[in-house]
Short mmCIF file of C-alpha atoms in Angstrom, two decimals:
data_model
loop_
_atom_site.label_atom_id
_atom_site.label_comp_id
_atom_site.label_asym_id
_atom_site.label_seq_id
_atom_site.Cartn_x
_atom_site.Cartn_y
_atom_site.Cartn_z
CA MET A 1 55.74 52.98 105.99
CA LYS A 2 54.12 49.54 106.09
CA HIS A 3 50.95 48.52 104.29
CA SER A 4 48.74 45.51 104.89
CA PHE A 5 49.12 44.39 101.28
CA LEU A 6 52.90 44.05 101.78
CA ARG A 7 52.69 40.58 103.29
CA ASP A 8 55.39 39.66 105.76
CA PHE A 9 56.55 36.19 104.79
CA CYS A 10 58.49 35.89 108.04
CA LYS A 11 55.34 36.11 110.16
CA LEU A 12 54.24 32.47 109.93
CA TYR A 13 57.45 30.73 108.86
CA ALA A 14 60.85 31.93 110.05
CA PRO A 15 63.77 32.44 107.66
CA ILE A 16 66.41 29.73 107.58
CA ASP A 17 69.22 30.21 110.12
CA LEU A 18 72.37 30.86 108.08
CA ASP A 19 74.67 31.88 110.91
CA GLY A 20 78.04 30.20 110.50
CA GLN A 21 77.04 28.73 107.12
CA VAL A 22 78.57 29.03 103.65
CA ILE A 23 76.07 30.32 101.07
CA LEU A 24 76.58 30.51 97.32
CA ILE A 25 74.32 32.69 95.16
CA THR A 26 74.36 32.04 91.42
CA GLY A 27 73.59 35.17 89.43
CA GLY A 28 74.70 36.98 92.57
CA THR A 29 75.22 40.37 90.89
CA GLY A 30 71.63 40.63 89.61
CA SER A 31 68.81 42.57 91.28
CA PHE A 32 67.81 39.63 93.46
CA GLY A 33 71.34 38.43 94.26
CA SER A 34 72.54 41.90 95.25
CA LYS A 35 69.54 42.46 97.50
CA MET A 36 69.86 39.01 99.06
CA THR A 37 73.54 39.61 99.80
CA ARG A 38 72.78 42.91 101.50
CA TYR A 39 70.01 41.27 103.53
CA LEU A 40 72.32 38.47 104.71
CA LEU A 41 75.04 40.93 105.66
CA ASP A 42 72.55 42.98 107.68
CA ASN A 43 70.57 40.17 109.31
CA ALA A 44 72.76 37.07 109.58
CA LYS A 45 76.30 36.05 110.46
CA PRO A 46 77.29 33.72 107.63
CA LYS A 47 80.72 32.20 107.54
CA LYS A 48 81.00 33.01 103.85
CA ILE A 49 78.84 34.38 101.02
CA ILE A 50 80.03 33.40 97.54
CA ILE A 51 78.85 35.59 94.67
CA PHE A 52 78.94 33.40 91.56
CA SER A 53 78.42 35.23 88.26
CA ARG A 54 80.08 35.75 84.88
CA ASP A 55 80.20 39.56 84.79
CA GLU A 56 83.41 40.83 86.39
CA TRP A 57 82.35 44.48 85.96
CA LYS A 58 79.17 43.95 87.99
CA GLN A 59 81.19 42.08 90.59
CA SER A 60 83.57 45.01 90.84
CA GLU A 61 80.69 47.46 91.24
CA MET A 62 79.06 45.26 93.87
CA GLU A 63 82.35 44.93 95.74
CA ASN A 64 82.77 48.71 95.81
CA ALA A 65 79.16 49.21 96.97
CA LEU A 66 79.52 46.76 99.88
CA ALA A 67 83.14 47.45 100.84
CA GLY A 68 82.21 49.59 103.84
CA HIS A 69 79.88 47.03 105.42
CA LYS A 70 81.00 45.69 108.79
CA ASN A 71 80.55 42.09 107.60
CA PHE A 72 82.12 42.57 104.16
CA ALA A 73 85.04 40.23 104.98
CA CYS A 74 82.80 37.17 104.54
CA ILE A 75 82.10 37.88 100.85
CA ARG A 76 83.92 36.07 98.05
CA PHE A 77 83.54 36.86 94.35
CA PHE A 78 83.78 33.92 91.94
CA ILE A 79 83.75 34.55 88.21
CA GLY A 80 81.98 31.61 86.63
CA ASP A 81 79.05 30.42 84.55
CA VAL A 82 76.46 27.78 85.41
CA ARG A 83 77.16 26.36 81.95
CA ASP A 84 80.61 25.37 83.20
CA LYS A 85 80.20 22.22 85.29
CA GLU A 86 83.85 22.05 86.35
CA ARG A 87 83.80 25.61 87.65
CA LEU A 88 80.61 24.90 89.58
CA MET A 89 82.18 21.80 91.09
CA MET A 90 85.08 23.92 92.33
CA ALA A 91 82.89 26.80 93.54
CA LEU A 92 80.56 24.54 95.55
CA SER A 93 83.34 22.91 97.54
CA GLY A 94 82.51 23.42 101.22
CA VAL A 95 79.19 25.18 100.47
CA ASP A 96 76.21 24.50 102.76
CA TYR A 97 73.38 26.27 100.93
CA VAL A 98 72.80 27.47 97.35
CA ILE A 99 70.34 30.07 96.12
CA HIS A 100 70.07 29.71 92.35
CA ALA A 101 69.10 33.00 90.70
CA ALA A 102 71.15 32.76 87.47
CA ALA A 103 69.06 32.56 84.30
CA GLN A 104 68.58 33.95 80.83
CA LYS A 105 65.31 35.78 81.42
CA GLN A 106 64.42 37.95 78.41
CA VAL A 107 61.57 36.41 76.41
CA VAL A 108 62.48 37.90 73.02
CA ALA A 109 66.23 37.32 73.43
CA SER A 110 65.53 33.68 74.30
CA GLU A 111 63.42 33.18 71.17
CA TYR A 112 66.16 34.70 69.01
CA ASN A 113 68.98 32.85 70.81
CA PRO A 114 67.36 29.51 71.73
CA PHE A 115 70.57 27.50 72.09
CA GLU A 116 71.98 30.01 74.58
CA CYS A 117 68.74 29.95 76.58
CA ILE A 118 68.83 26.16 76.83
CA LYS A 119 72.51 26.11 77.81
CA THR A 120 71.96 28.53 80.69
CA ASN A 121 68.52 27.62 81.98
CA VAL A 122 68.36 23.87 81.36
CA LEU A 123 71.94 22.59 81.15
CA GLY A 124 72.94 25.07 83.87
CA ALA A 125 70.30 23.53 86.16
CA GLU A 126 71.63 20.04 85.40
CA ASN A 127 75.19 21.16 86.14
CA LEU A 128 74.13 22.67 89.45
CA VAL A 129 72.31 19.50 90.52
CA HIS A 130 75.41 17.38 89.79
CA ALA A 131 77.77 19.82 91.52
CA ALA A 132 75.55 20.22 94.59
CA ILE A 133 75.17 16.47 95.08
CA SER A 134 78.87 15.83 94.53
CA ASN A 135 79.79 18.45 97.13
CA LYS A 136 77.08 17.31 99.59
CA VAL A 137 75.37 20.70 99.72
CA LYS A 138 72.57 20.65 102.29
CA LYS A 139 69.88 22.57 100.41
CA VAL A 140 69.42 24.23 97.02
CA LEU A 141 66.57 26.70 96.54
CA ALA A 142 66.12 27.70 92.88
CA LEU A 143 64.09 30.64 91.59
CA SER A 144 61.32 29.66 89.21
CA THR A 145 58.96 32.03 87.37
CA ASP A 146 55.27 32.36 86.59
CA LYS A 147 56.20 31.86 82.92
CA ALA A 148 57.16 28.24 83.72
CA ALA A 149 53.48 27.43 84.34
CA ASN A 150 51.73 26.53 81.07
CA PRO A 151 54.58 28.09 79.05
CA ILE A 152 54.03 29.57 75.60
CA ASN A 153 57.59 30.86 75.00
CA LEU A 154 61.04 29.29 75.12
CA TYR A 155 62.04 31.12 78.28
CA GLY A 156 59.04 29.67 80.13
CA ALA A 157 59.59 26.22 78.65
CA SER A 158 63.27 26.25 79.63
CA LYS A 159 62.37 27.25 83.19
CA LEU A 160 59.74 24.51 83.36
CA ALA A 161 62.43 22.03 82.31
CA ALA A 162 64.73 23.46 84.98
CA ASP A 163 61.97 23.11 87.59
CA LYS A 164 61.59 19.43 86.69
CA ILE A 165 65.36 18.91 86.90
CA PHE A 166 65.56 20.38 90.39
CA VAL A 167 62.56 18.38 91.62
CA ALA A 168 64.09 15.18 90.21
CA GLY A 169 67.41 16.05 91.87
CA ASN A 170 65.94 14.80 95.15
CA ASN A 171 65.71 11.31 93.65
CA LEU A 172 69.36 11.42 92.63
CA SER A 173 71.01 12.76 95.77
CA GLY A 174 71.39 9.37 97.51
CA ILE A 175 73.71 9.36 100.51
CA SER A 176 74.65 13.02 100.04
CA LYS A 177 71.05 13.87 101.11
CA THR A 178 71.10 17.15 99.17
CA ARG A 179 67.59 18.61 98.95
CA PHE A 180 66.25 20.75 96.09
CA ALA A 181 63.13 22.96 95.99
CA LEU A 182 61.85 25.98 94.08
CA ALA A 183 60.33 29.39 94.78
CA ARG A 184 58.01 30.57 91.99
CA TYR A 185 56.74 34.13 92.02
CA GLY A 186 55.62 36.86 89.64
CA ASN A 187 56.96 40.19 88.44
CA VAL A 188 59.18 42.11 90.84
CA ILE A 189 58.16 45.76 91.22
CA ASN A 190 60.86 48.09 89.92
CA SER A 191 63.19 45.27 88.83
CA ARG A 192 65.33 45.59 85.71
CA GLY A 193 63.43 44.55 82.59
CA SER A 194 59.98 45.00 84.16
CA VAL A 195 57.29 47.33 82.81
CA ILE A 196 57.80 50.07 85.42
CA PRO A 197 61.39 51.01 84.42
CA TYR A 198 60.27 50.74 80.78
CA PHE A 199 57.40 53.16 81.36
CA ARG A 200 59.85 55.56 83.03
CA GLN A 201 62.08 55.51 79.95
CA VAL A 202 59.10 56.17 77.67
CA LEU A 203 57.91 59.06 79.85
CA LYS A 204 61.34 60.71 79.64
CA ARG A 205 60.92 60.85 75.87
CA ASP A 206 57.22 61.67 75.75
CA ALA A 207 55.22 62.41 78.89
CA THR A 208 51.89 62.37 77.03
CA MET A 209 51.60 58.74 75.85
CA LEU A 210 52.31 55.24 77.15
CA PRO A 211 52.18 52.11 74.96
CA ILE A 212 50.00 49.29 76.31
CA THR A 213 50.03 45.87 74.71
CA ASP A 214 46.45 45.02 75.75
CA GLY A 215 44.05 46.78 78.12
CA ARG A 216 42.96 43.47 79.66
CA MET A 217 46.46 42.36 80.69
CA THR A 218 47.14 41.47 84.34
CA ARG A 219 50.24 40.38 86.21
CA PHE A 220 51.22 39.15 89.69
CA TRP A 221 53.41 41.61 91.61
CA ILE A 222 55.84 41.21 94.49
CA THR A 223 58.42 43.56 96.02
CA LEU A 224 62.08 42.59 96.10
CA ASP A 225 62.03 42.63 99.92
CA GLN A 226 59.10 40.21 99.89
CA GLY A 227 60.96 38.00 97.42
CA ILE A 228 63.94 37.80 99.77
CA GLN A 229 61.72 36.85 102.71
CA PHE A 230 59.84 34.32 100.64
CA VAL A 231 63.00 32.55 99.46
CA LEU A 232 64.58 32.34 102.91
CA THR A 233 61.41 31.12 104.63
CA SER A 234 60.77 28.57 101.88
CA MET A 235 64.35 27.30 102.21
CA ASN A 236 63.73 26.83 105.93
CA ILE A 237 60.55 24.74 105.61
CA MET A 238 61.36 22.76 102.44
CA GLY A 239 61.52 18.99 102.61
CA GLY A 240 62.67 18.61 99.00
CA GLY A 241 60.81 18.60 95.70
CA GLU A 242 58.34 21.41 96.44
CA ILE A 243 57.48 24.44 94.35
CA PHE A 244 56.49 27.24 96.74
CA VAL A 245 54.15 29.95 95.40
CA PRO A 246 53.46 33.13 97.42
CA LYS A 247 50.04 34.67 97.84
CA ILE A 248 50.62 38.07 96.22
CA PRO A 249 48.40 40.68 94.56
CA SER A 250 47.60 41.16 90.88
CA MET A 251 47.37 44.43 89.01
CA LYS A 252 46.20 45.53 85.57
CA ILE A 253 48.87 47.02 83.34
CA THR A 254 46.53 49.94 82.62
CA ASP A 255 46.39 50.72 86.36
CA ILE A 256 50.20 50.72 86.51
CA ALA A 257 50.26 53.23 83.67
CA GLN A 258 47.66 55.40 85.40
CA ALA A 259 49.63 55.30 88.66
CA MET A 260 52.82 56.45 86.93
CA ALA A 261 51.30 59.02 84.55
CA PRO A 262 47.68 59.89 85.34
CA GLN A 263 47.46 62.43 82.51
CA ALA A 264 49.08 60.30 79.80
CA MET A 265 47.11 58.76 76.96
CA LEU A 266 47.30 55.00 76.54
CA LYS A 267 48.08 53.61 73.10
CA ILE A 268 47.19 49.95 72.49
CA VAL A 269 50.06 48.43 70.48
CA GLY A 270 49.16 44.71 70.59
CA ILE A 271 50.51 41.73 72.48
CA ARG A 272 54.17 40.94 71.78
CA PRO A 273 55.26 37.50 70.56
CA GLY A 274 55.42 34.99 73.42
CA GLU A 275 53.37 37.18 75.77
CA LYS A 276 50.27 36.13 77.72
CA LEU A 277 47.24 38.19 78.68
CA HIS A 278 47.37 36.75 82.19
CA GLU A 279 50.00 34.80 84.11
CA VAL A 280 49.44 31.54 85.97
CA MET A 281 51.50 30.33 88.92
CA VAL A 282 49.54 27.19 89.81
CA PRO A 283 48.04 25.54 86.71
CA TYR A 284 44.72 23.73 86.91
CA ASP A 285 46.41 20.36 86.27
CA ASP A 286 48.68 20.84 89.31
CA SER A 287 45.75 21.34 91.68
CA ARG A 288 45.80 17.68 92.78
CA GLN A 289 49.30 18.17 94.19
CA THR A 290 48.74 21.68 95.57
CA PHE A 291 48.18 22.64 99.19
CA ASP A 292 47.34 25.92 100.86
CA ILE A 293 49.81 26.54 103.72
CA LYS A 294 48.50 29.91 104.95
CA ASP A 295 50.66 32.59 103.28
CA ARG A 296 51.67 30.51 100.24
CA TYR A 297 50.79 27.49 98.15
CA VAL A 298 53.02 24.45 97.83
CA ILE A 299 53.01 22.19 94.78
CA GLN A 300 54.30 18.80 95.78
CA PRO A 301 55.96 16.46 93.27
CA GLN A 302 53.68 14.48 90.95
CA PHE A 303 55.99 11.50 91.33
CA PRO A 304 56.49 10.55 95.02
CA LEU A 305 60.01 11.01 96.30
CA TRP A 306 59.36 8.84 99.36
CA SER A 307 57.79 5.42 99.67
CA GLY A 308 54.71 6.25 101.68
CA PRO A 309 52.64 8.77 103.66
CA LYS A 310 54.75 8.48 106.82
CA GLU A 311 57.94 9.36 104.98
CA LEU A 312 56.19 12.16 103.14
CA LYS A 313 54.83 13.64 106.36
CA ALA A 314 58.26 13.41 108.00
CA ALA A 315 59.87 15.27 105.10
CA TYR A 316 57.26 18.02 105.21
CA LYS A 317 57.12 18.24 109.01
CA ASN A 318 57.97 21.97 109.00
CA TYR A 319 54.62 22.95 107.53
CA VAL A 320 52.46 19.82 107.36
CA ASP A 321 50.20 20.97 110.22
CA ASN A 322 49.14 23.97 108.14
CA MET A 323 48.39 22.01 104.95
CA GLN A 324 44.94 22.24 103.38
CA PRO A 325 44.35 20.71 99.93
CA VAL A 326 42.97 23.08 97.30
CA SER A 327 39.96 22.10 95.21
CA GLU A 328 40.48 20.04 92.06
CA GLU A 329 39.18 22.99 90.04
CA PHE A 330 41.76 25.34 91.53
CA SER A 331 44.22 27.43 89.53
CA TYR A 332 46.15 30.50 90.62
CA SER A 333 45.94 33.05 87.83
CA SER A 334 46.55 36.80 87.82
CA ASP A 335 43.11 37.59 86.36
CA THR A 336 41.10 35.53 88.89
CA ASN A 337 43.23 36.39 91.91
CA LYS A 338 41.33 37.52 95.01
CA GLU A 339 43.97 40.05 96.02
CA TRP A 340 44.57 43.20 93.94
CA LEU A 341 47.07 46.02 94.16
CA THR A 342 45.47 49.47 93.93
CA ILE A 343 46.90 52.55 92.23
CA GLU A 344 47.36 54.19 95.64
CA GLN A 345 49.20 51.17 97.01
CA LEU A 346 51.54 50.98 94.01
CA ASN A 347 52.33 54.68 94.35
CA ALA A 348 53.15 54.11 98.03
CA ILE A 349 55.66 51.43 97.00
CA LEU A 350 57.20 53.51 94.23
CA THR A 351 57.67 56.54 96.47
CA LYS A 352 58.97 54.57 99.44
CA LYS A 353 62.66 55.19 100.15
#
């Protein structure tokens, strides 16, 4: 079943052609990495897909789940950590494209373990930039997050630092010509750690009450399938240095609760430390570098990576004809979004098999 609100990010911009290519996915055993791997096996003919992660148990489970696939022979499992520069250097040998999904993502855990958050999210990004350039990787597309825009917690701040590192990587690549860009999107419906699985756990214990931090809270929402499309199409059109932001709907947390348990009472428990009422994906101060390119926004680097307009236009040739500057007062926030997900639409997603 297809709904109009489930935007097809392959409609305007095609996914990158990965046939015959070697792709490495950091954090490859996570929700995104597993789904991306399955998509590539089903829809492309890559020479090799390297799953790079530090959890050998998850790798074993993923291997067992995919073992029967007709294209399984192209998969390689590398145990490694983005904190380990030498291991990354070895893993990226002969790699054409990298999708960087590895991160420490839990807000509270990052506040309590700040050094570990920095090592993974910031130093890991630096290690990947060095390893990609040294191995002459063609393109690196890193996953950003809405929490990197105007961050108020360490997780968001570390991802903002990582975003800056990847953008700056284009200045450092030199003759290797490695290009780096980012895909920034909001909460993934049904993903591990999101509010929907949490509400399900609460309802198993008590089907009469759901805790809500604040009745005004809103969030951006995207499906995992949309996220896959968005990453692959952004990788195709990137020139280097961009942050791509999809046009996706917002939804109130209270509406999510009503969709999942219409009869349950809502208990306001207060905003948790490091949590925002609303999320922003394009801050007001980035509006001068932001362009509307039909189904997404693109934030171009504040500091030019090329010497003049001709070079800039050549680098962005894949989407420059669709570029329209946003207003200087523009910001893309979940509470002022023009597109909203209804209770009926969310239920359609949750019941879809």
